[in-house]
Each structure stands twice: as structure tokens, then as C-alpha cells.
PDB file of C-alpha atoms in Angstrom:
ATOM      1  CA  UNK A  19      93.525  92.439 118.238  1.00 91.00           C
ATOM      2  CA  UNK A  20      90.582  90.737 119.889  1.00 96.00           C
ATOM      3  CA  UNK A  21      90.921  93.189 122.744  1.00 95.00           C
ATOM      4  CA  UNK A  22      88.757  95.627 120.726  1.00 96.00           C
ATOM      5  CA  UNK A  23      85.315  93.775 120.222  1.00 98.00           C
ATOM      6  CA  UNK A  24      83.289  93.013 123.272  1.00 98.00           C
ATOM      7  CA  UNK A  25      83.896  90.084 125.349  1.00 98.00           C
ATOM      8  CA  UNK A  26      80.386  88.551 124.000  1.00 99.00           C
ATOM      9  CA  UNK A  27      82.688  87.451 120.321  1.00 99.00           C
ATOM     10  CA  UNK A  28      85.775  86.965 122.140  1.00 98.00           C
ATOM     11  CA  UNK A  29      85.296  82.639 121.691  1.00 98.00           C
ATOM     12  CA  UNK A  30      83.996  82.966 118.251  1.00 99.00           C
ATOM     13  CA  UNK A  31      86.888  85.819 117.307  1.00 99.00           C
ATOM     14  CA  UNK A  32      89.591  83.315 118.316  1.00 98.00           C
ATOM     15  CA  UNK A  33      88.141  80.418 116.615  1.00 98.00           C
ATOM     16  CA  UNK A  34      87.875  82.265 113.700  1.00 98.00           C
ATOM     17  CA  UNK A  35      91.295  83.634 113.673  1.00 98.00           C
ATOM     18  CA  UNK A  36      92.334  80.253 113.567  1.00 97.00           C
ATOM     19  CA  UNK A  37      90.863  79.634 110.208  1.00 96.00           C
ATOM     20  CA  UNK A  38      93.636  82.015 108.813  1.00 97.00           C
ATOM     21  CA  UNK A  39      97.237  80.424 108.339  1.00 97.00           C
ATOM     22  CA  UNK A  40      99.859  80.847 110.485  1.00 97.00           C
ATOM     23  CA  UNK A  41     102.183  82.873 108.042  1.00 97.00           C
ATOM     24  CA  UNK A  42      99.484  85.827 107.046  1.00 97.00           C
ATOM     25  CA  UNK A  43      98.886  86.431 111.372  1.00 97.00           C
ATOM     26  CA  UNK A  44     102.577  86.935 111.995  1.00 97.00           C
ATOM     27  CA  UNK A  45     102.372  89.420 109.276  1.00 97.00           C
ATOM     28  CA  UNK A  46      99.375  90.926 111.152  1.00 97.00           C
ATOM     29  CA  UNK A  47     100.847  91.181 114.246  1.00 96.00           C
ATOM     30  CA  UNK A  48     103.720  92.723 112.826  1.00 95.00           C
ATOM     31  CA  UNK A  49     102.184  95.609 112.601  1.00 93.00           C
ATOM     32  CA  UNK A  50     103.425  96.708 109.085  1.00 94.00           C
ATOM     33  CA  UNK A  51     102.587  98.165 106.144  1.00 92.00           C
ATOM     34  CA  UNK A  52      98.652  98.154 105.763  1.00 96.00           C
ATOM     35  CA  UNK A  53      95.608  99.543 107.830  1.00 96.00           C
ATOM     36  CA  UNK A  54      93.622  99.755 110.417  1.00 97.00           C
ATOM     37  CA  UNK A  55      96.330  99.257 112.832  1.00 96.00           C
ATOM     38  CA  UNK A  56      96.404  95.632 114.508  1.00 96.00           C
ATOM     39  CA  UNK A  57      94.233  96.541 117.723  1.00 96.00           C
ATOM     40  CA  UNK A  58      91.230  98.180 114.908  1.00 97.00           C
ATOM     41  CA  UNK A  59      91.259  95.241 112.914  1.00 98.00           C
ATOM     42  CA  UNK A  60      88.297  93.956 114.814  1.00 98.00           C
ATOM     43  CA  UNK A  61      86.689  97.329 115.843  1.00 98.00           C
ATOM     44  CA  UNK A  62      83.415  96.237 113.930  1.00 98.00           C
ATOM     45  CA  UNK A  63      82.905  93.552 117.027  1.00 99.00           C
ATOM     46  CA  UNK A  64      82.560  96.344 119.513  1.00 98.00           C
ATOM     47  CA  UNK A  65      78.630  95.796 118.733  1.00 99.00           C
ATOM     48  CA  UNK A  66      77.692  93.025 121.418  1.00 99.00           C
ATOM     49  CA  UNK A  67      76.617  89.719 120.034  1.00 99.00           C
ATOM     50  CA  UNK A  68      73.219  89.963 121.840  1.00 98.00           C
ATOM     51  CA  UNK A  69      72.418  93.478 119.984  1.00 98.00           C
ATOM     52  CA  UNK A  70      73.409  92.208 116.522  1.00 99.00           C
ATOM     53  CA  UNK A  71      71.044  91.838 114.144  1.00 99.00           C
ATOM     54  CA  UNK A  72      72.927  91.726 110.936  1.00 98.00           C
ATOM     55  CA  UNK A  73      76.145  91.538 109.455  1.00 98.00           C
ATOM     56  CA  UNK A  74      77.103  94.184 106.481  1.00 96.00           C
ATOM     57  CA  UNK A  75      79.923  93.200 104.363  1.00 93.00           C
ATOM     58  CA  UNK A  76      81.229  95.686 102.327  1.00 88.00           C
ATOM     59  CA  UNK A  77      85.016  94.562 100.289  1.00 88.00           C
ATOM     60  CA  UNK A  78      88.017  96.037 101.793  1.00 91.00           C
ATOM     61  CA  UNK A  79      89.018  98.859 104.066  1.00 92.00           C
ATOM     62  CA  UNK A  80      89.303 102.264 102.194  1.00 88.00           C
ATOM     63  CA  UNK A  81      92.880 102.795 100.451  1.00 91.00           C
ATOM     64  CA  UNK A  82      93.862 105.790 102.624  1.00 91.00           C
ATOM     65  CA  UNK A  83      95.190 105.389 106.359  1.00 93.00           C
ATOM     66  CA  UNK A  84      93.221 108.366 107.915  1.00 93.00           C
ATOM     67  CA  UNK A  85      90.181 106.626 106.307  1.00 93.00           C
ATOM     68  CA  UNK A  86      90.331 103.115 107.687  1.00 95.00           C
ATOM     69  CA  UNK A  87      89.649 102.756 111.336  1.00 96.00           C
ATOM     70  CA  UNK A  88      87.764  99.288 111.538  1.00 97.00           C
ATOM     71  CA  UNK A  89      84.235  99.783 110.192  1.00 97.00           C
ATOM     72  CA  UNK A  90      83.442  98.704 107.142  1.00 93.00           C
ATOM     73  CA  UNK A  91      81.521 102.204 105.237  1.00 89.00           C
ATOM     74  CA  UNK A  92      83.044 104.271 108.139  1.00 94.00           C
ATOM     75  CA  UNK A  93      85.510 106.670 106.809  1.00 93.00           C
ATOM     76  CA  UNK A  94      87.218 108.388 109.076  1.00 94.00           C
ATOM     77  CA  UNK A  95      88.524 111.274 107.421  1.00 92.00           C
ATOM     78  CA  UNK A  96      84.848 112.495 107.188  1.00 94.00           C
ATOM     79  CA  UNK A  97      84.571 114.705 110.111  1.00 88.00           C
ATOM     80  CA  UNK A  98      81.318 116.687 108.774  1.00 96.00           C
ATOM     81  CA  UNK A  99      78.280 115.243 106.998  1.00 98.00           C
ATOM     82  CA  UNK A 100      76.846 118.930 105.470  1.00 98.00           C
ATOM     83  CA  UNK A 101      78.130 121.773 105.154  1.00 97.00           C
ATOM     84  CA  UNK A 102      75.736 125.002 104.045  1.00 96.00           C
ATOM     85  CA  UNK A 103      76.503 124.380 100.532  1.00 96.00           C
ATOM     86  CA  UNK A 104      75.089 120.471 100.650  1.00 98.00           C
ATOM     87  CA  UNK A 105      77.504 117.496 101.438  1.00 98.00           C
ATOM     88  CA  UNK A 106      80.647 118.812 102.884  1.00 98.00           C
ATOM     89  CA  UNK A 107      84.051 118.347 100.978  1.00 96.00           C
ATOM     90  CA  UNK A 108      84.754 115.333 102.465  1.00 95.00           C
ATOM     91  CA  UNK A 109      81.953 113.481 101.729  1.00 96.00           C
ATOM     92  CA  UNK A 110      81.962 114.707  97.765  1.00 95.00           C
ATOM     93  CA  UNK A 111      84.941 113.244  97.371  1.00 92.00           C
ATOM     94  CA  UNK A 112      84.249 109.713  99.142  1.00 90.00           C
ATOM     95  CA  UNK A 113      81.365 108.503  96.144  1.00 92.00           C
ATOM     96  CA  UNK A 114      79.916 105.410  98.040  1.00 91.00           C
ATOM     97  CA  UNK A 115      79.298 107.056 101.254  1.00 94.00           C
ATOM     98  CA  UNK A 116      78.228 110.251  99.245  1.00 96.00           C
ATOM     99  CA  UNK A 117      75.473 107.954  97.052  1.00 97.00           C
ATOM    100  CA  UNK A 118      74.800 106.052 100.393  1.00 97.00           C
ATOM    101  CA  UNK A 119      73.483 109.244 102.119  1.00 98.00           C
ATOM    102  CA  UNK A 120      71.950 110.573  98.997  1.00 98.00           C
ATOM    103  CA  UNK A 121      69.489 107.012  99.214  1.00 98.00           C
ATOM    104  CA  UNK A 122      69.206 107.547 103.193  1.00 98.00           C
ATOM    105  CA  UNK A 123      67.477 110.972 102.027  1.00 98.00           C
ATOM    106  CA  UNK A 124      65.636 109.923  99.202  1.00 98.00           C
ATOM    107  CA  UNK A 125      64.726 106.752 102.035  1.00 98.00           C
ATOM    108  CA  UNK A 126      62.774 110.029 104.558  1.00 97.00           C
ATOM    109  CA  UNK A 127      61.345 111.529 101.701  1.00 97.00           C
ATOM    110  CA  UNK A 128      63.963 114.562 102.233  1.00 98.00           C
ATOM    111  CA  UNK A 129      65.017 113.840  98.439  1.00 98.00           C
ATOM    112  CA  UNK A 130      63.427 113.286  95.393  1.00 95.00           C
ATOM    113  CA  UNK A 131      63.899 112.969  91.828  1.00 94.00           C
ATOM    114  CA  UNK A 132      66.659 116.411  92.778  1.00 98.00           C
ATOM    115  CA  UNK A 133      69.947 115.048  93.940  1.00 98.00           C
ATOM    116  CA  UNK A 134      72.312 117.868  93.801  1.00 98.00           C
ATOM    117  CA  UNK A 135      74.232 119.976  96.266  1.00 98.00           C
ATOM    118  CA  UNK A 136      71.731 122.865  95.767  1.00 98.00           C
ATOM    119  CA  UNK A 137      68.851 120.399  96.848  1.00 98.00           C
ATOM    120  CA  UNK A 138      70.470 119.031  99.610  1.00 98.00           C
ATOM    121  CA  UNK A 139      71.412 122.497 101.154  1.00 98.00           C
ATOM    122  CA  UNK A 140      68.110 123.531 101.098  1.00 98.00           C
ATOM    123  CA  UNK A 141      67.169 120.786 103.775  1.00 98.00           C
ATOM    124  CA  UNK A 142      66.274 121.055 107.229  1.00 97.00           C
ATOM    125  CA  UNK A 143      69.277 119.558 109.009  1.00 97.00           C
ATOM    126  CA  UNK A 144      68.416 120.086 112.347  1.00 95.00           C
ATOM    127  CA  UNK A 145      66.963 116.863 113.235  1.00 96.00           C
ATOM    128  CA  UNK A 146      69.809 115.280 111.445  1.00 98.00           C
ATOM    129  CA  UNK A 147      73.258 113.916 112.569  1.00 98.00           C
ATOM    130  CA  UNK A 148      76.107 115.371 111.658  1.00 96.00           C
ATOM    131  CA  UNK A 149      78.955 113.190 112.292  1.00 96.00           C
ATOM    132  CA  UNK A 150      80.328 109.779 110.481  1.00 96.00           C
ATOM    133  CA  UNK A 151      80.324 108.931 113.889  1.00 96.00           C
ATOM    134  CA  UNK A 152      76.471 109.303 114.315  1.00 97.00           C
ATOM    135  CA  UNK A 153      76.273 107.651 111.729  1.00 97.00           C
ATOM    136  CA  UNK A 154      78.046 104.482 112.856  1.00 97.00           C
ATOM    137  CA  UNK A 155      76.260 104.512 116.287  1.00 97.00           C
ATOM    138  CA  UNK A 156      72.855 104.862 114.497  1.00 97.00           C
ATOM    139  CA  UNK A 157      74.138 101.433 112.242  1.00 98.00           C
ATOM    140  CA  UNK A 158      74.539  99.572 115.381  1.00 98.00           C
ATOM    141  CA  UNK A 159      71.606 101.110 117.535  1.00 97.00           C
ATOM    142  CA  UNK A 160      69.714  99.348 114.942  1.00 98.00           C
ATOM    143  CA  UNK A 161      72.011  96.113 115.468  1.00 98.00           C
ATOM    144  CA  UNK A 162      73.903  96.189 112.201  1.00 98.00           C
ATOM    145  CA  UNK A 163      77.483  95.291 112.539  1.00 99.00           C
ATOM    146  CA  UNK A 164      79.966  96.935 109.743  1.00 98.00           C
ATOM    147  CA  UNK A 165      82.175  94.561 108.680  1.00 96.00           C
ATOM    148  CA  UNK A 166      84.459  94.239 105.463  1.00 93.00           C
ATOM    149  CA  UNK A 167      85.098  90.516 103.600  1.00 92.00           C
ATOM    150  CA  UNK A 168      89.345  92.097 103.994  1.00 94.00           C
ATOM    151  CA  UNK A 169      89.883  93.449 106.780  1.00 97.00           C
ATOM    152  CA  UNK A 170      93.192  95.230 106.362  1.00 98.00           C
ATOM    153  CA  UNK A 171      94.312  96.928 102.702  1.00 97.00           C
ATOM    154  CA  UNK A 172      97.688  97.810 101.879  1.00 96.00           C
ATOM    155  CA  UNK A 173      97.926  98.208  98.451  1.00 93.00           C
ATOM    156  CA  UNK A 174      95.046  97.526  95.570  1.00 90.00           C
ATOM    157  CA  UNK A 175      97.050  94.895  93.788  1.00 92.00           C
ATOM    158  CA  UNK A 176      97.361  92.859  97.345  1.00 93.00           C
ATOM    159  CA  UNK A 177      93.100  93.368  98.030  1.00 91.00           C
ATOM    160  CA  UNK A 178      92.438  90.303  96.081  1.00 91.00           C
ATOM    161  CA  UNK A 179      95.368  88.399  98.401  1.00 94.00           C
ATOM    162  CA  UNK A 180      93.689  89.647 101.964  1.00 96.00           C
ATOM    163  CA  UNK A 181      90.116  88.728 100.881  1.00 92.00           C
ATOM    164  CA  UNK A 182      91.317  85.454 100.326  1.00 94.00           C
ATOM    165  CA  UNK A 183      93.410  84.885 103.667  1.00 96.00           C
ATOM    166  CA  UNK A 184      90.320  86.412 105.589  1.00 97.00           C
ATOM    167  CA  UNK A 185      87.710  84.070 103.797  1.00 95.00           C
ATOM    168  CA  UNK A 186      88.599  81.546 106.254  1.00 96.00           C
ATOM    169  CA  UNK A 187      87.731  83.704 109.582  1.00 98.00           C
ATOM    170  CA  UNK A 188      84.235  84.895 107.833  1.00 97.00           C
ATOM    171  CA  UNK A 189      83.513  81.264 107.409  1.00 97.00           C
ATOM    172  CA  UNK A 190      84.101  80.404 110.917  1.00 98.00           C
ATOM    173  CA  UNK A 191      82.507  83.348 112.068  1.00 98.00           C
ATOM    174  CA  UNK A 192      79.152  82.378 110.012  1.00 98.00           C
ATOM    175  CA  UNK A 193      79.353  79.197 111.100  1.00 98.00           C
ATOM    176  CA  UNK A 194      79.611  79.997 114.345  1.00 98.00           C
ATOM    177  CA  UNK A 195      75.697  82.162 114.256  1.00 98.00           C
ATOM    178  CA  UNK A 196      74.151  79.917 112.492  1.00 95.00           C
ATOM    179  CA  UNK A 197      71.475  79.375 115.417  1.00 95.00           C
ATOM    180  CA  UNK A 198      71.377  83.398 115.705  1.00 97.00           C
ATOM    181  CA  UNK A 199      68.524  85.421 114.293  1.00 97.00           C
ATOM    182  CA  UNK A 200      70.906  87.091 112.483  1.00 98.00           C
ATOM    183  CA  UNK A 201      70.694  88.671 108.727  1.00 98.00           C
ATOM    184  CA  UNK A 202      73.337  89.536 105.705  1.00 96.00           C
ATOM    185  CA  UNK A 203      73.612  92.659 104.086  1.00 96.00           C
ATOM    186  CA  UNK A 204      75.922  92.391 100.807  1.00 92.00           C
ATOM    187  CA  UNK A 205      77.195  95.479  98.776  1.00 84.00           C
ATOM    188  CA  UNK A 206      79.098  94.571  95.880  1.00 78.00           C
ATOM    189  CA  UNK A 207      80.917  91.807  93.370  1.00 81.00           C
ATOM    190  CA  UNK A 208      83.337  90.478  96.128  1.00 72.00           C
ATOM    191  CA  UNK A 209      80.794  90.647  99.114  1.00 72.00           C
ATOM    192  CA  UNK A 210      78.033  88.882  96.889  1.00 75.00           C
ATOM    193  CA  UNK A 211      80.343  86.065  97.098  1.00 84.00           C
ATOM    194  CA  UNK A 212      79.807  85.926 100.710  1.00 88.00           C
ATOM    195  CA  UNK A 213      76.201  84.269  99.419  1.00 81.00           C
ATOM    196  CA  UNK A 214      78.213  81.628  97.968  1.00 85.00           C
ATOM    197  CA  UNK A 215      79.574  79.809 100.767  1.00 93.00           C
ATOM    198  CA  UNK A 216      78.308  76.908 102.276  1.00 95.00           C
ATOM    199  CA  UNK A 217      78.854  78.480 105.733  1.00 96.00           C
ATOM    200  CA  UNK A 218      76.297  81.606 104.792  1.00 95.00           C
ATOM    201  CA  UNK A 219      73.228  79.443 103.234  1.00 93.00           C
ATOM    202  CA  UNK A 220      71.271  79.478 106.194  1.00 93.00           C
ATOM    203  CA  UNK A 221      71.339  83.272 106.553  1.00 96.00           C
ATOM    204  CA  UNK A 222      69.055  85.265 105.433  1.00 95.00           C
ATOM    205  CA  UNK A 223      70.318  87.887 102.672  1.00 93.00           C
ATOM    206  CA  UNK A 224      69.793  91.134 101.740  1.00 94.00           C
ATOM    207  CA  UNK A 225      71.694  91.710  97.652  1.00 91.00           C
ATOM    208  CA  UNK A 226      72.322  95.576  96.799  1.00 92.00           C
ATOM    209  CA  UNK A 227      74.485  97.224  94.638  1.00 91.00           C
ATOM    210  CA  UNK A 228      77.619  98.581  96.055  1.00 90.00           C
ATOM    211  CA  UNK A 229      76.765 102.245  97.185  1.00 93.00           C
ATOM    212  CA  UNK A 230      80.032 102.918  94.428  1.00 92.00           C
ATOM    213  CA  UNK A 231      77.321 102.727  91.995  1.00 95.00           C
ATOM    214  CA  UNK A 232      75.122 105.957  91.841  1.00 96.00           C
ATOM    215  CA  UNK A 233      72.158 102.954  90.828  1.00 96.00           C
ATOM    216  CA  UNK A 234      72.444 102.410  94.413  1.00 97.00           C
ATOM    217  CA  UNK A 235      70.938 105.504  95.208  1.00 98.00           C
ATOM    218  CA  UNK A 236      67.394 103.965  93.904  1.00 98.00           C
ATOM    219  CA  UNK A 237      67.445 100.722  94.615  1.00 97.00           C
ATOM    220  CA  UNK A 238      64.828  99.460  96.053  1.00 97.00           C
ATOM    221  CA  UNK A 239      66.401  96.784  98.272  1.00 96.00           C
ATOM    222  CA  UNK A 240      68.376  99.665  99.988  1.00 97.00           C
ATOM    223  CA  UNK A 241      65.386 101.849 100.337  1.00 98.00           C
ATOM    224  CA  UNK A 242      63.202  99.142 101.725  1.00 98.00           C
ATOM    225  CA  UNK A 243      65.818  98.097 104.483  1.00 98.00           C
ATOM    226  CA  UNK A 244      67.112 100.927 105.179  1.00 98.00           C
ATOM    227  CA  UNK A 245      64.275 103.669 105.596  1.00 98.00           C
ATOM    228  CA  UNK A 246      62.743 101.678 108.949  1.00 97.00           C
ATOM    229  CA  UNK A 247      66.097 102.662 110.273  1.00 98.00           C
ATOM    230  CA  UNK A 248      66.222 106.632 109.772  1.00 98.00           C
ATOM    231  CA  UNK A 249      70.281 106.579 109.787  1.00 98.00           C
ATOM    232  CA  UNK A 250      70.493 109.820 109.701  1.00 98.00           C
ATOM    233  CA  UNK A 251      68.157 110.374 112.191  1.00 97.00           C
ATOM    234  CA  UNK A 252      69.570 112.379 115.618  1.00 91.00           C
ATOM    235  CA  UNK A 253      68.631 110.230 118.462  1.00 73.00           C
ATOM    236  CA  UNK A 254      69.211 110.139 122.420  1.00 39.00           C
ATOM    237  CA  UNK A 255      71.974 109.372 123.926  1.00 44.00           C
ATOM    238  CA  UNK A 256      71.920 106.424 126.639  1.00 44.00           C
TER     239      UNK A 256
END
């Protein structure tokens, strides 16, 4: 599992991972009956230590197999951003990365009070990304790390269960940066709880609604952290 993230987390991944009891990691590495598969889990921690500048926690991974790969936000399934008519399918049906990009617009002034599919097809998308994938690489070009409070899902009446045997590796992994210039970003009920722990008070926090929330879209917490960062924004490749 620790394979995936780069050697800079590698001490602080397997201290963490000792946080979490003994019974829940044999179930991990069993391989069984929930997502990202046991080498993703810790995908998120392919961003180098050194190049991190915050920490997103979003809840859990998303409830469908194709859609979890290790990021939290990232789906997967999305292959397309737009499509002529506006968003493409795949990101219509996926509401929190749908409002998310709808506030990344309305964050370069390529949206205003207009949110539909007819305004957003009318944009300019060449100097835009295209890909979830661009997307993810222009989250950690600008150091933030995507990572989910559970980090597996296997059923929504179990989400409550992971969350809770995963608490202990987010504590140790907070308390191991707490000398790191490093900031939270918190989407939601669950991930505001992050805020709550002892190990997190020394963090600096960013609170937004969870992009689930079409308020999201306007918030101005989102738009003022977010629009410095032009997500959506094509850049060059190293």
C-alpha cells in the first residue's frame, strides 16, 4: 500500500498505519470487498512532502468502483470535462465535482450570475483542461494533496465504520506536520470534524461547504482560495 506515495511520506505513512488496529489492516490487505484497490489506497501521497502545501479532506471515496482510484474529488469515471453542449455527461451526473467546476468558472470570471449548460457551452475552452486528470495535476502543481477522512468505501451503511478506523492514521499523520507550513482544506459535516482534533489545532484551516451543496458554488471561502490557483487552467508540462 505504501508503495504508491513517494518515498518523502514513506516514515510518516507507516507510523500512521499503525494508529489503525490490527483487525481492520488484515481486512485491508485482504483485498476484498471495497475500493480503491489496496496499492491506491494511498495514491493521494504521490504529491512529495516537500511540494505540499495543503491537505484537502473530503469524506469517503465515491460509492462506485470505476470512480474511486485514490484521490479524494477525483472521479475516475470522468474521462471528459465539456462536451459542446456544456459539462459532458459524466460530469452532470457527478453533482459535487459538477458545482466544484461551476465555482472554478465563476472563480476566472468565465461565469456569472448564468450557470447552465447553455452558458457554459458558449465558453472559450481552449485555454482550458480537459481531463479529470488535468485537473488533479493542476491540484497538486499548486501543492494541494487530495485526501479523504475514509479512505476505502464499501457500502454507505459501513462509511461511518471506515471513518472511524482511519481517524487514527489522520491523527498521526497531522501530528506528524505539525512543524510543516502546511494548510487544511475541509469540505463537509464529517471533514469539519477534522478541525476538532487535538492533532489538527495548530493547522491553519480553510471551512467550505461540501461542493454537494450547489451553495458551494458561491462561497466565498472557495472563491477566495481557489481563484489564485486557475484549476482549470492548461499549463506546461515539465
Amino acid at each position: 500500500m505504501i508503495r504508491s506515495a513517494d518515498k518523502s511520506w514513506h516514515e510518516i505513512l507507516e507510523y500512521a498505519l499503525k494508529g489503525m488496529s490490527q483487525e481492520y489492516l488484515e481486512f485491508l490487505k485482504r483485498d476484498e470487498n471495497y475500493f480503491p484497490k489496496y496499492p491506491h489506497i494511498l495514491n493521494a501521497f504521490r504529491l512529495p512532502l516537500s511540494q505540499t502545501k495543503y491537505i484537502l479532506f473530503g469524506q469517503d471515496p465515491y460509492p462506485r468502483k470505476e470512480s474511486a482510484i485514490g484521490w479524494a474529488f477525483i472521479d475516475g469515471k470522468v474521462k471528459k470535462i465539456f462536451s459542446q453542449n456544456g459539462f459532458s455527461k459524466e460530469v452532470n451526473r457527478a453533482t459535487s465535482l459538477r458545482n466544484f467546476l461551476k465555482m472554478a468558472l465563476v472563480a476566472e470570471n468565465l461565469l456569472d450570475d448564468d450557470l447552465s449548460q447553455s452558458a457554459i457551452s458558449k465558453i472559450d475552452k481552449s485555454p482550458l483542461i480537459k481531463s479529470i486528470f488535468e485537473l488533479r495535476d493542476n491540484f497538486e502543481k499548486n501543492g494541494v494533496l487530495l485526501l479523504n477522512m475514509g479512505l476505502v468505501f464499501s457500502d454507505k451503511k459501513d462509511s461511518k465504520k471506515h471513518i472511524k478506523e482511519w481517524r487514527g492514521f489522520v491523527c498521526r499523520v497531522l501530528s506528524s506536520l505539525e512543524n510543516e507550513d502546511i494548510k487544511l482544506i475541509l469540505f463537509g459535516n464529517i471533514a469539519k470534524e477534522v478541525a476538532k482534533l487535538d492533532e489538527a489545532k495548530s493547522f491553519q484551516t480553510h471551512l467550505m461547504p461540501h461542493p454537494y451543496n450547489i451553495s458551494f458554488i458561491r462561497d466565498q471561502n472557495a472563491l477566495n482560495l481557489f481563484a489564485p490557483m486557475h484549476l482549470l487552467n492548461l499549463r506546461s508540462r515539465d
